[in-house]
Amino acid sequence: MNRLSLVLLLAAGMTTAGCAADAPLKTVGPVDLPRYMGTWYVMGNIPNFAERGKVATADEYSLRPDGQIDNIYHYRKGFDQPAKTWHGKAWLPDPKDASRWKVQLLWPFRSDYMILALSDDYRVSMVGLPSRKLLWIMSKDRTMDDAVYQRLIDIARQQGFPVEQMRRVPQSADDVGKPGYQ
C-alpha cells in the first residue's frame, strides 16, 4: 500500500473520532462499485457461528447484468481440507450509495453491509454491521501489514465496535496457532 493510501485510510478514521457506540456508523464516501468487485481475503473478523474456525476465507464479488452482485464466500475447515463455497447475492438498497449493501448468503437471512474504510487503491477494506456485532477487515492480497491492520482496528474502535473480540483469519498454514488468530 502506498503512502497516499495510508493517509486516506487514516483520514477516514479521524472523521469517525468521538463516535459513540449508539451513533450511526459512518461509511466511506462514494464507492466505485465495479472497482470494488473481485476477491477480498478476510484478514480478521468478529467471529460468528458461520465463520468460526474457518481458514483461507474470502468473499468474491461480481456485478450481474441485473444490477445485483454475486457474492461467493470461499473457505476451508482446515488447510488440509477441501475448499468449499457458499453462493449468495447482494444489492444496493439505494443505487446512489455503493457504500451500503444488503447481503444474503443463506435464504431467507439478509444482512446489512457497510463499507467503513476503503483505501484509495481499493486493496484494503473494512466492513461492518450497524449493530456493531460483526466486523470484517479485508484485503485484495492474502497478507496485510500489521500496521495497516492496527489502523483499521483503531477506526473500528472509534466507531464503537468491540474490537477486543476481533480475531485474525489464517490465510496460510503458517498463521495457525499464532496469537490473535482464530
Short mmCIF file of C-alpha atoms in Angstrom, two decimals:
data_model
loop_
_atom_site.label_atom_id
_atom_site.label_comp_id
_atom_site.label_asym_id
_atom_site.label_seq_id
_atom_site.Cartn_x
_atom_site.Cartn_y
_atom_site.Cartn_z
CA MET A 1 0.00 0.00 0.00
CA ASN A 2 1.41 3.38 -0.92
CA ARG A 3 1.73 6.39 1.37
CA LEU A 4 -1.29 8.17 -0.12
CA SER A 5 -3.45 5.10 0.59
CA LEU A 6 -2.39 5.12 4.22
CA VAL A 7 -3.01 8.85 4.57
CA LEU A 8 -6.54 8.48 3.17
CA LEU A 9 -7.21 5.48 5.39
CA LEU A 10 -6.09 7.46 8.45
CA ALA A 11 -8.16 10.46 7.38
CA ALA A 12 -11.22 8.26 7.19
CA GLY A 13 -10.51 7.11 10.72
CA MET A 14 -10.11 10.62 12.06
CA THR A 15 -13.52 11.62 10.74
CA THR A 16 -15.04 8.98 12.99
CA ALA A 17 -13.29 10.10 16.17
CA GLY A 18 -15.61 10.55 19.09
CA CYS A 19 -18.41 8.38 17.75
CA ALA A 20 -20.40 6.63 20.43
CA ALA A 21 -21.49 3.03 20.01
CA ASP A 22 -25.08 4.17 19.52
CA ALA A 23 -24.29 6.81 16.88
CA PRO A 24 -24.97 5.85 13.26
CA LEU A 25 -22.00 4.24 11.54
CA LYS A 26 -20.08 6.41 9.12
CA THR A 27 -19.38 4.82 5.79
CA VAL A 28 -16.75 5.86 3.29
CA GLY A 29 -17.60 8.38 0.61
CA PRO A 30 -18.50 7.34 -2.90
CA VAL A 31 -17.52 3.81 -3.88
CA ASP A 32 -16.70 2.86 -7.48
CA LEU A 33 -18.65 -0.39 -7.44
CA PRO A 34 -17.01 -2.02 -10.49
CA ARG A 35 -13.59 -1.24 -9.00
CA TYR A 36 -14.65 -2.79 -5.66
CA MET A 37 -15.52 -6.10 -7.34
CA GLY A 38 -13.11 -9.03 -7.09
CA THR A 39 -11.80 -11.32 -4.39
CA TRP A 40 -11.41 -9.93 -0.87
CA TYR A 41 -9.46 -12.11 1.59
CA VAL A 42 -10.73 -11.88 5.16
CA MET A 43 -7.81 -10.75 7.31
CA GLY A 44 -9.79 -10.50 10.52
CA ASN A 45 -13.32 -10.55 11.87
CA ILE A 46 -15.51 -10.69 14.90
CA PRO A 47 -16.14 -14.42 14.57
CA ASN A 48 -19.71 -15.59 14.18
CA PHE A 49 -21.14 -19.11 14.19
CA ALA A 50 -20.87 -19.48 10.40
CA GLU A 51 -17.24 -18.34 10.15
CA ARG A 52 -15.72 -19.53 13.41
CA GLY A 53 -12.82 -21.91 12.84
CA LYS A 54 -12.68 -21.47 9.09
CA VAL A 55 -9.42 -20.67 7.31
CA ALA A 56 -8.47 -19.17 3.95
CA THR A 57 -11.76 -17.29 3.82
CA ALA A 58 -12.57 -14.83 1.07
CA ASP A 59 -15.54 -13.07 -0.45
CA GLU A 60 -15.70 -12.85 -4.22
CA TYR A 61 -17.94 -10.14 -5.67
CA SER A 62 -19.02 -9.73 -9.28
CA LEU A 63 -21.65 -7.48 -10.85
CA ARG A 64 -24.58 -9.16 -12.55
CA PRO A 65 -26.41 -7.80 -15.59
CA ASP A 66 -29.50 -7.18 -13.41
CA GLY A 67 -27.52 -4.81 -11.16
CA GLN A 68 -27.24 -7.24 -8.26
CA ILE A 69 -23.93 -8.61 -7.03
CA ASP A 70 -22.94 -12.26 -6.92
CA ASN A 71 -21.31 -12.99 -3.58
CA ILE A 72 -19.32 -16.21 -3.32
CA TYR A 73 -17.85 -16.99 0.09
CA HIS A 74 -14.79 -19.28 -0.09
CA TYR A 75 -13.48 -21.16 2.93
CA ARG A 76 -11.81 -24.27 4.27
CA LYS A 77 -12.38 -26.02 7.58
CA GLY A 78 -8.63 -26.60 7.73
CA PHE A 79 -5.71 -26.23 5.35
CA ASP A 80 -5.75 -29.99 4.84
CA GLN A 81 -9.46 -29.85 3.94
CA PRO A 82 -11.01 -29.16 0.52
CA ALA A 83 -12.09 -25.66 -0.43
CA LYS A 84 -15.83 -25.02 -0.14
CA THR A 85 -18.13 -22.19 -1.21
CA TRP A 86 -21.44 -20.59 -0.32
CA HIS A 87 -23.25 -18.72 -3.07
CA GLY A 88 -25.18 -15.60 -2.18
CA LYS A 89 -26.18 -12.28 -3.57
CA ALA A 90 -26.04 -8.64 -2.65
CA TRP A 91 -27.72 -5.47 -3.82
CA LEU A 92 -27.72 -1.75 -3.15
CA PRO A 93 -30.85 -0.52 -1.36
CA ASP A 94 -30.00 2.94 -2.72
CA PRO A 95 -28.25 2.69 -6.11
CA LYS A 96 -26.67 6.10 -5.44
CA ASP A 97 -24.83 4.82 -2.32
CA ALA A 98 -22.49 1.90 -3.07
CA SER A 99 -21.07 2.02 0.48
CA ARG A 100 -24.24 0.39 1.85
CA TRP A 101 -25.35 -3.05 0.67
CA LYS A 102 -27.78 -5.78 1.60
CA VAL A 103 -26.27 -9.28 1.56
CA GLN A 104 -27.99 -12.65 1.53
CA LEU A 105 -25.76 -15.73 1.78
CA LEU A 106 -28.43 -18.03 3.15
CA TRP A 107 -32.11 -17.57 2.35
CA PRO A 108 -34.11 -16.01 4.00
CA PHE A 109 -31.49 -14.24 6.12
CA ARG A 110 -30.36 -10.80 4.99
CA SER A 111 -27.77 -8.55 6.46
CA ASP A 112 -26.52 -5.02 6.08
CA TYR A 113 -23.04 -4.48 4.66
CA MET A 114 -21.49 -1.10 5.32
CA ILE A 115 -18.10 -0.16 3.91
CA LEU A 116 -16.45 1.70 6.78
CA ALA A 117 -12.94 2.10 5.36
CA LEU A 118 -11.52 1.72 1.88
CA SER A 119 -8.01 2.53 0.69
CA ASP A 120 -7.76 4.75 -2.37
CA ASP A 121 -6.20 1.88 -4.33
CA TYR A 122 -9.14 -0.42 -3.46
CA ARG A 123 -6.81 -3.01 -1.89
CA VAL A 124 -7.95 -2.74 1.75
CA SER A 125 -11.49 -2.53 3.10
CA MET A 126 -13.34 -2.76 6.39
CA VAL A 127 -17.00 -3.72 6.51
CA GLY A 128 -19.38 -3.82 9.45
CA LEU A 129 -22.98 -4.14 10.54
CA PRO A 130 -24.98 -1.25 12.04
CA SER A 131 -25.43 -3.35 15.21
CA ARG A 132 -21.64 -3.41 15.58
CA LYS A 133 -21.83 -7.14 16.34
CA LEU A 134 -19.92 -8.15 13.20
CA LEU A 135 -16.90 -6.63 11.50
CA TRP A 136 -14.54 -7.75 8.76
CA ILE A 137 -11.14 -6.44 7.70
CA MET A 138 -10.38 -7.49 4.14
CA SER A 139 -7.63 -7.23 1.58
CA LYS A 140 -7.28 -8.00 -2.08
CA ASP A 141 -3.98 -9.63 -1.08
CA ARG A 142 -3.57 -12.72 1.14
CA THR A 143 -1.45 -10.74 3.59
CA MET A 144 -1.78 -7.39 5.32
CA ASP A 145 0.81 -5.26 7.02
CA ASP A 146 0.30 -5.32 10.80
CA ALA A 147 0.37 -1.51 10.98
CA VAL A 148 -2.46 -1.23 8.41
CA TYR A 149 -4.47 -3.87 10.29
CA GLN A 150 -3.98 -1.96 13.55
CA ARG A 151 -5.08 1.34 11.96
CA LEU A 152 -8.31 -0.33 10.85
CA ILE A 153 -8.82 -1.70 14.37
CA ASP A 154 -8.42 1.87 15.65
CA ILE A 155 -11.05 3.14 13.18
CA ALA A 156 -13.40 0.35 14.26
CA ARG A 157 -12.85 1.22 17.93
CA GLN A 158 -13.70 4.86 17.21
CA GLN A 159 -16.94 3.69 15.58
CA GLY A 160 -17.87 1.71 18.71
CA PHE A 161 -17.08 -1.86 17.63
CA PRO A 162 -15.98 -4.36 20.32
CA VAL A 163 -12.52 -4.74 18.80
CA GLU A 164 -11.33 -6.91 21.68
CA GLN A 165 -13.41 -9.65 20.01
CA MET A 166 -11.56 -9.35 16.68
CA ARG A 167 -9.56 -12.37 15.55
CA ARG A 168 -7.29 -12.67 12.55
CA VAL A 169 -8.22 -15.30 9.99
CA PRO A 170 -5.44 -17.68 8.94
CA GLN A 171 -4.80 -17.28 5.23
CA SER A 172 -1.84 -19.67 5.27
CA ALA A 173 -0.98 -22.72 7.35
CA ASP A 174 1.84 -20.68 8.95
CA ASP A 175 -0.80 -18.43 10.59
CA VAL A 176 -2.48 -21.27 12.52
CA GLY A 177 -1.81 -21.03 16.25
CA LYS A 178 -0.35 -17.52 16.17
CA PRO A 179 -1.56 -15.17 18.92
CA GLY A 180 -4.67 -13.23 17.87
CA TYR A 181 -5.70 -15.73 15.19
CA GLN A 182 -8.78 -17.95 15.23
#
